[in-house]
mmCIF file of N, CA and C in Angstrom:
data_model
loop_
_atom_site.group_PDB
_atom_site.id
_atom_site.type_symbol
_atom_site.label_atom_id
_atom_site.label_comp_id
_atom_site.label_asym_id
_atom_site.label_seq_id
_atom_site.Cartn_x
_atom_site.Cartn_y
_atom_site.Cartn_z
ATOM 1 N N PHE Q 1 0.812 -1.205 0.000
ATOM 2 C CA PHE Q 1 0.000 0.000 0.000
ATOM 3 C C PHE Q 1 0.852 1.264 0.000
ATOM 4 N N GLN Q 2 2.002 1.178 0.620
ATOM 5 C CA GLN Q 2 2.880 2.354 0.635
ATOM 6 C C GLN Q 2 3.360 2.694 -0.769
ATOM 7 N N GLU Q 3 3.598 1.663 -1.574
ATOM 8 C CA GLU Q 3 4.027 1.903 -2.953
ATOM 9 C C GLU Q 3 2.911 2.563 -3.761
ATOM 10 N N ALA Q 4 1.685 2.123 -3.537
ATOM 11 C CA ALA Q 4 0.536 2.711 -4.243
ATOM 12 C C ALA Q 4 0.374 4.171 -3.842
ATOM 13 N N ARG Q 5 0.547 4.448 -2.550
ATOM 14 C CA ARG Q 5 0.428 5.832 -2.083
ATOM 15 C C ARG Q 5 1.521 6.704 -2.702
ATOM 16 N N ALA Q 6 2.735 6.183 -2.751
ATOM 17 C CA ALA Q 6 3.841 6.946 -3.335
ATOM 18 C C ALA Q 6 3.604 7.192 -4.830
ATOM 19 N N ALA Q 7 3.104 6.166 -5.516
ATOM 20 C CA ALA Q 7 2.825 6.322 -6.944
ATOM 21 C C ALA Q 7 1.718 7.349 -7.171
ATOM 22 N N ALA Q 8 0.693 7.326 -6.330
ATOM 23 C CA ALA Q 8 -0.403 8.289 -6.457
ATOM 24 C C ALA Q 8 0.095 9.712 -6.195
ATOM 25 N N LYS Q 9 0.979 9.863 -5.227
ATOM 26 C CA LYS Q 9 1.535 11.185 -4.926
ATOM 27 C C LYS Q 9 2.389 11.681 -6.098
ATOM 28 N N THR Q 10 3.164 10.781 -6.678
ATOM 29 C CA THR Q 10 3.975 11.143 -7.845
ATOM 30 C C THR Q 10 3.079 11.583 -8.993
ATOM 31 N N ASN Q 11 2.012 10.826 -9.223
ATOM 32 C CA ASN Q 11 1.072 11.184 -10.284
ATOM 33 C C ASN Q 11 0.435 12.544 -10.015
ATOM 34 N N LEU Q 12 0.071 12.794 -8.768
ATOM 35 C CA LEU Q 12 -0.514 14.088 -8.414
ATOM 36 C C LEU Q 12 0.460 15.216 -8.733
ATOM 37 N N ASN Q 13 1.699 15.041 -8.340
ATOM 38 C CA ASN Q 13 2.705 16.077 -8.628
ATOM 39 C C ASN Q 13 2.874 16.291 -10.130
ATOM 40 N N GLN Q 14 2.860 15.210 -10.884
ATOM 41 C CA GLN Q 14 2.984 15.330 -12.334
ATOM 42 C C GLN Q 14 1.770 16.026 -12.944
ATOM 43 N N GLN Q 15 0.585 15.688 -12.470
ATOM 44 C CA GLN Q 15 -0.626 16.318 -12.992
ATOM 45 C C GLN Q 15 -0.646 17.810 -12.663
ATOM 46 N N LEU Q 16 -0.212 18.153 -11.459
ATOM 47 C CA LEU Q 16 -0.138 19.571 -11.088
ATOM 48 C C LEU Q 16 0.833 20.320 -12.003
ATOM 49 N N ALA Q 17 1.979 19.712 -12.263
ATOM 50 C CA ALA Q 17 2.965 20.351 -13.144
ATOM 51 C C ALA Q 17 2.408 20.501 -14.554
ATOM 52 N N GLN Q 18 1.725 19.472 -15.034
ATOM 53 C CA GLN Q 18 1.117 19.529 -16.366
ATOM 54 C C GLN Q 18 0.039 20.612 -16.422
ATOM 55 N N TYR Q 19 -0.736 20.712 -15.345
ATOM 56 C CA TYR Q 19 -1.795 21.732 -15.310
ATOM 57 C C TYR Q 19 -1.193 23.138 -15.311
ATOM 58 N N ARG Q 20 -0.156 23.315 -14.519
ATOM 59 C CA ARG Q 20 0.474 24.641 -14.448
ATOM 60 C C ARG Q 20 1.062 25.064 -15.794
ATOM 61 N N SER Q 21 1.489 24.084 -16.573
ATOM 62 C CA SER Q 21 2.018 24.418 -17.902
ATOM 63 C C SER Q 21 0.924 24.348 -18.965
ATOM 64 N N GLN Q 22 -0.309 24.240 -18.519
ATOM 65 C CA GLN Q 22 -1.511 24.268 -19.362
ATOM 66 C C GLN Q 22 -1.546 23.142 -20.400
ATOM 67 N N ARG Q 23 -1.056 21.956 -19.985
ATOM 68 C CA ARG Q 23 -1.091 20.797 -20.879
ATOM 69 C C ARG Q 23 -2.249 19.863 -20.575
ATOM 70 N N VAL Q 24 -2.845 19.986 -19.390
ATOM 71 C CA VAL Q 24 -4.007 19.157 -19.028
ATOM 72 C C VAL Q 24 -5.051 20.044 -18.351
ATOM 73 N N ILE Q 25 -6.269 19.525 -18.277
ATOM 74 C CA ILE Q 25 -7.337 20.281 -17.619
ATOM 75 C C ILE Q 25 -7.316 19.997 -16.121
ATOM 76 N N PHE Q 26 -7.983 20.862 -15.362
ATOM 77 C CA PHE Q 26 -7.967 20.742 -13.907
ATOM 78 C C PHE Q 26 -8.635 19.457 -13.437
ATOM 79 N N LEU Q 27 -9.527 18.912 -14.220
ATOM 80 C CA LEU Q 27 -10.177 17.652 -13.866
ATOM 81 C C LEU Q 27 -9.143 16.544 -13.650
ATOM 82 N N ASN Q 28 -8.073 16.564 -14.418
ATOM 83 C CA ASN Q 28 -7.000 15.575 -14.230
ATOM 84 C C ASN Q 28 -6.369 15.713 -12.853
ATOM 85 N N VAL Q 29 -6.186 16.950 -12.410
ATOM 86 C CA VAL Q 29 -5.617 17.205 -11.081
ATOM 87 C C VAL Q 29 -6.578 16.707 -10.010
ATOM 88 N N LEU Q 30 -7.857 16.996 -10.187
ATOM 89 C CA LEU Q 30 -8.844 16.530 -9.209
ATOM 90 C C LEU Q 30 -8.879 15.009 -9.125
ATOM 91 N N GLN Q 31 -8.771 14.343 -10.260
ATOM 92 C CA GLN Q 31 -8.744 12.888 -10.274
ATOM 93 C C GLN Q 31 -7.502 12.364 -9.560
ATOM 94 N N ALA Q 32 -6.375 13.023 -9.771
ATOM 95 C CA ALA Q 32 -5.138 12.616 -9.103
ATOM 96 C C ALA Q 32 -5.244 12.809 -7.591
ATOM 97 N N ILE Q 33 -5.885 13.893 -7.161
ATOM 98 C CA ILE Q 33 -6.104 14.120 -5.732
ATOM 99 C C ILE Q 33 -6.981 13.017 -5.156
ATOM 100 N N THR Q 34 -8.033 12.658 -5.884
ATOM 101 C CA THR Q 34 -8.930 11.585 -5.441
ATOM 102 C C THR Q 34 -8.176 10.266 -5.337
ATOM 103 N N ASP Q 35 -7.378 9.952 -6.337
ATOM 104 C CA ASP Q 35 -6.606 8.700 -6.321
ATOM 105 C C ASP Q 35 -5.636 8.664 -5.148
ATOM 106 N N TRP Q 36 -4.979 9.783 -4.880
ATOM 107 C CA TRP Q 36 -4.038 9.867 -3.769
ATOM 108 C C TRP Q 36 -4.777 9.683 -2.438
ATOM 109 N N GLY Q 37 -5.900 10.356 -2.295
ATOM 110 C CA GLY Q 37 -6.700 10.193 -1.073
ATOM 111 C C GLY Q 37 -7.185 8.766 -0.897
ATOM 112 N N ASN Q 38 -7.613 8.147 -1.982
ATOM 113 C CA ASN Q 38 -8.064 6.753 -1.905
ATOM 114 C C ASN Q 38 -6.927 5.821 -1.506
ATOM 115 N N SER Q 39 -5.738 6.080 -1.992
ATOM 116 C CA SER Q 39 -4.607 5.220 -1.636
ATOM 117 C C SER Q 39 -4.275 5.355 -0.149
ATOM 118 N N ILE Q 40 -4.394 6.554 0.387
ATOM 119 C CA ILE Q 40 -4.164 6.761 1.820
ATOM 120 C C ILE Q 40 -5.248 6.046 2.632
ATOM 121 N N THR Q 41 -6.495 6.169 2.197
ATOM 122 C CA THR Q 41 -7.601 5.491 2.880
ATOM 123 C C THR Q 41 -7.416 3.984 2.854
ATOM 124 N N ASN Q 42 -7.032 3.436 1.710
ATOM 125 C CA ASN Q 42 -6.822 1.996 1.600
ATOM 126 C C ASN Q 42 -5.713 1.519 2.522
ATOM 127 N N GLU Q 43 -4.644 2.278 2.610
ATOM 128 C CA GLU Q 43 -3.546 1.912 3.505
ATOM 129 C C GLU Q 43 -4.005 1.952 4.963
ATOM 130 N N ALA Q 44 -4.735 2.976 5.333
ATOM 131 C CA ALA Q 44 -5.231 3.083 6.709
ATOM 132 C C ALA Q 44 -6.197 1.944 7.035
ATOM 133 N N ASN Q 45 -7.086 1.619 6.105
ATOM 134 C CA ASN Q 45 -8.022 0.513 6.328
ATOM 135 C C ASN Q 45 -7.295 -0.812 6.478
ATOM 136 N N SER Q 46 -6.268 -1.012 5.683
ATOM 137 C CA SER Q 46 -5.487 -2.238 5.769
ATOM 138 C C SER Q 46 -4.802 -2.355 7.124
ATOM 139 N N LEU Q 47 -4.229 -1.271 7.584
ATOM 140 C CA LEU Q 47 -3.573 -1.292 8.901
ATOM 141 C C LEU Q 47 -4.572 -1.513 10.026
ATOM 142 N N ALA Q 48 -5.727 -0.900 9.929
ATOM 143 C CA ALA Q 48 -6.758 -1.087 10.953
ATOM 144 C C ALA Q 48 -7.227 -2.539 10.980
ATOM 145 N N HIS Q 49 -7.413 -3.128 9.805
ATOM 146 C CA HIS Q 49 -7.833 -4.531 9.727
ATOM 147 C C HIS Q 49 -6.765 -5.446 10.315
ATOM 148 N N TYR Q 50 -5.518 -5.197 9.985
ATOM 149 C CA TYR Q 50 -4.406 -5.981 10.527
ATOM 150 C C TYR Q 50 -4.368 -5.881 12.056
ATOM 151 N N ASN Q 51 -4.504 -4.664 12.580
ATOM 152 C CA ASN Q 51 -4.493 -4.483 14.032
ATOM 153 C C ASN Q 51 -5.671 -5.189 14.684
ATOM 154 N N SER Q 52 -6.809 -5.177 14.022
ATOM 155 C CA SER Q 52 -7.979 -5.878 14.536
ATOM 156 C C SER Q 52 -7.726 -7.383 14.603
ATOM 157 N N LEU Q 53 -7.125 -7.921 13.550
ATOM 158 C CA LEU Q 53 -6.803 -9.348 13.544
ATOM 159 C C LEU Q 53 -5.799 -9.694 14.640
ATOM 160 N N LEU Q 54 -4.824 -8.832 14.858
ATOM 161 C CA LEU Q 54 -3.855 -9.061 15.937
ATOM 162 C C LEU Q 54 -4.539 -9.065 17.301
ATOM 163 N N ALA Q 55 -5.436 -8.124 17.505
ATOM 164 C CA ALA Q 55 -6.149 -8.047 18.779
ATOM 165 C C ALA Q 55 -7.013 -9.288 18.993
ATOM 166 N N THR Q 56 -7.691 -9.736 17.953
ATOM 167 C CA THR Q 56 -8.528 -10.933 18.048
ATOM 168 C C THR Q 56 -7.674 -12.156 18.365
ATOM 169 N N ALA Q 57 -6.542 -12.280 17.681
ATOM 170 C CA ALA Q 57 -5.646 -13.414 17.935
ATOM 171 C C ALA Q 57 -5.104 -13.370 19.355
ATOM 172 N N SER Q 58 -4.792 -12.188 19.824
ATOM 173 C CA SER Q 58 -4.262 -12.032 21.177
ATOM 174 C C SER Q 58 -5.302 -12.414 22.219
ATOM 175 N N ARG Q 59 -6.538 -11.975 22.009
ATOM 176 C CA ARG Q 59 -7.618 -12.289 22.957
ATOM 177 C C ARG Q 59 -7.954 -13.774 22.975
ATOM 178 N N SER Q 60 -7.837 -14.411 21.839
ATOM 179 C CA SER Q 60 -8.213 -15.827 21.757
ATOM 180 C C SER Q 60 -7.066 -16.748 22.161
ATOM 181 N N GLY Q 61 -5.936 -16.176 22.532
ATOM 182 C CA GLY Q 61 -4.811 -16.977 23.002
ATOM 183 C C GLY Q 61 -3.961 -17.562 21.899
ATOM 184 N N LEU Q 62 -4.135 -17.110 20.688
ATOM 185 C CA LEU Q 62 -3.360 -17.625 19.589
ATOM 186 C C LEU Q 62 -1.935 -17.074 19.556
ATOM 187 N N MET Q 63 -1.732 -15.986 20.278
ATOM 188 C CA MET Q 63 -0.392 -15.384 20.313
ATOM 189 C C MET Q 63 0.201 -15.612 21.682
ATOM 190 N N ARG Q 64 1.475 -15.941 21.711
ATOM 191 C CA ARG Q 64 2.178 -16.134 22.970
ATOM 192 C C ARG Q 64 3.215 -15.045 23.126
ATOM 193 N N SER Q 65 3.327 -14.516 24.302
ATOM 194 C CA SER Q 65 4.368 -13.516 24.536
ATOM 195 C C SER Q 65 5.656 -14.237 24.906
ATOM 196 N N SER Q 66 6.772 -13.660 24.525
ATOM 197 C CA SER Q 66 8.073 -14.308 24.765
ATOM 198 C C SER Q 66 8.546 -14.083 26.166
#
């Protein structure tokens, strides 16, 4: 997910540069912002799900502390 977020951020920066040089319309920038936000949301959801699974495993005794 971190790679997707980095790629989305790179795309956003490229779209902004293209827009500033009047090579693309602002809609492209808005789409890039949406994609970047979605990648951040997906990463956060993945981490929350992972933490939830860890907590469930810990409560059910599936994890042992060293």
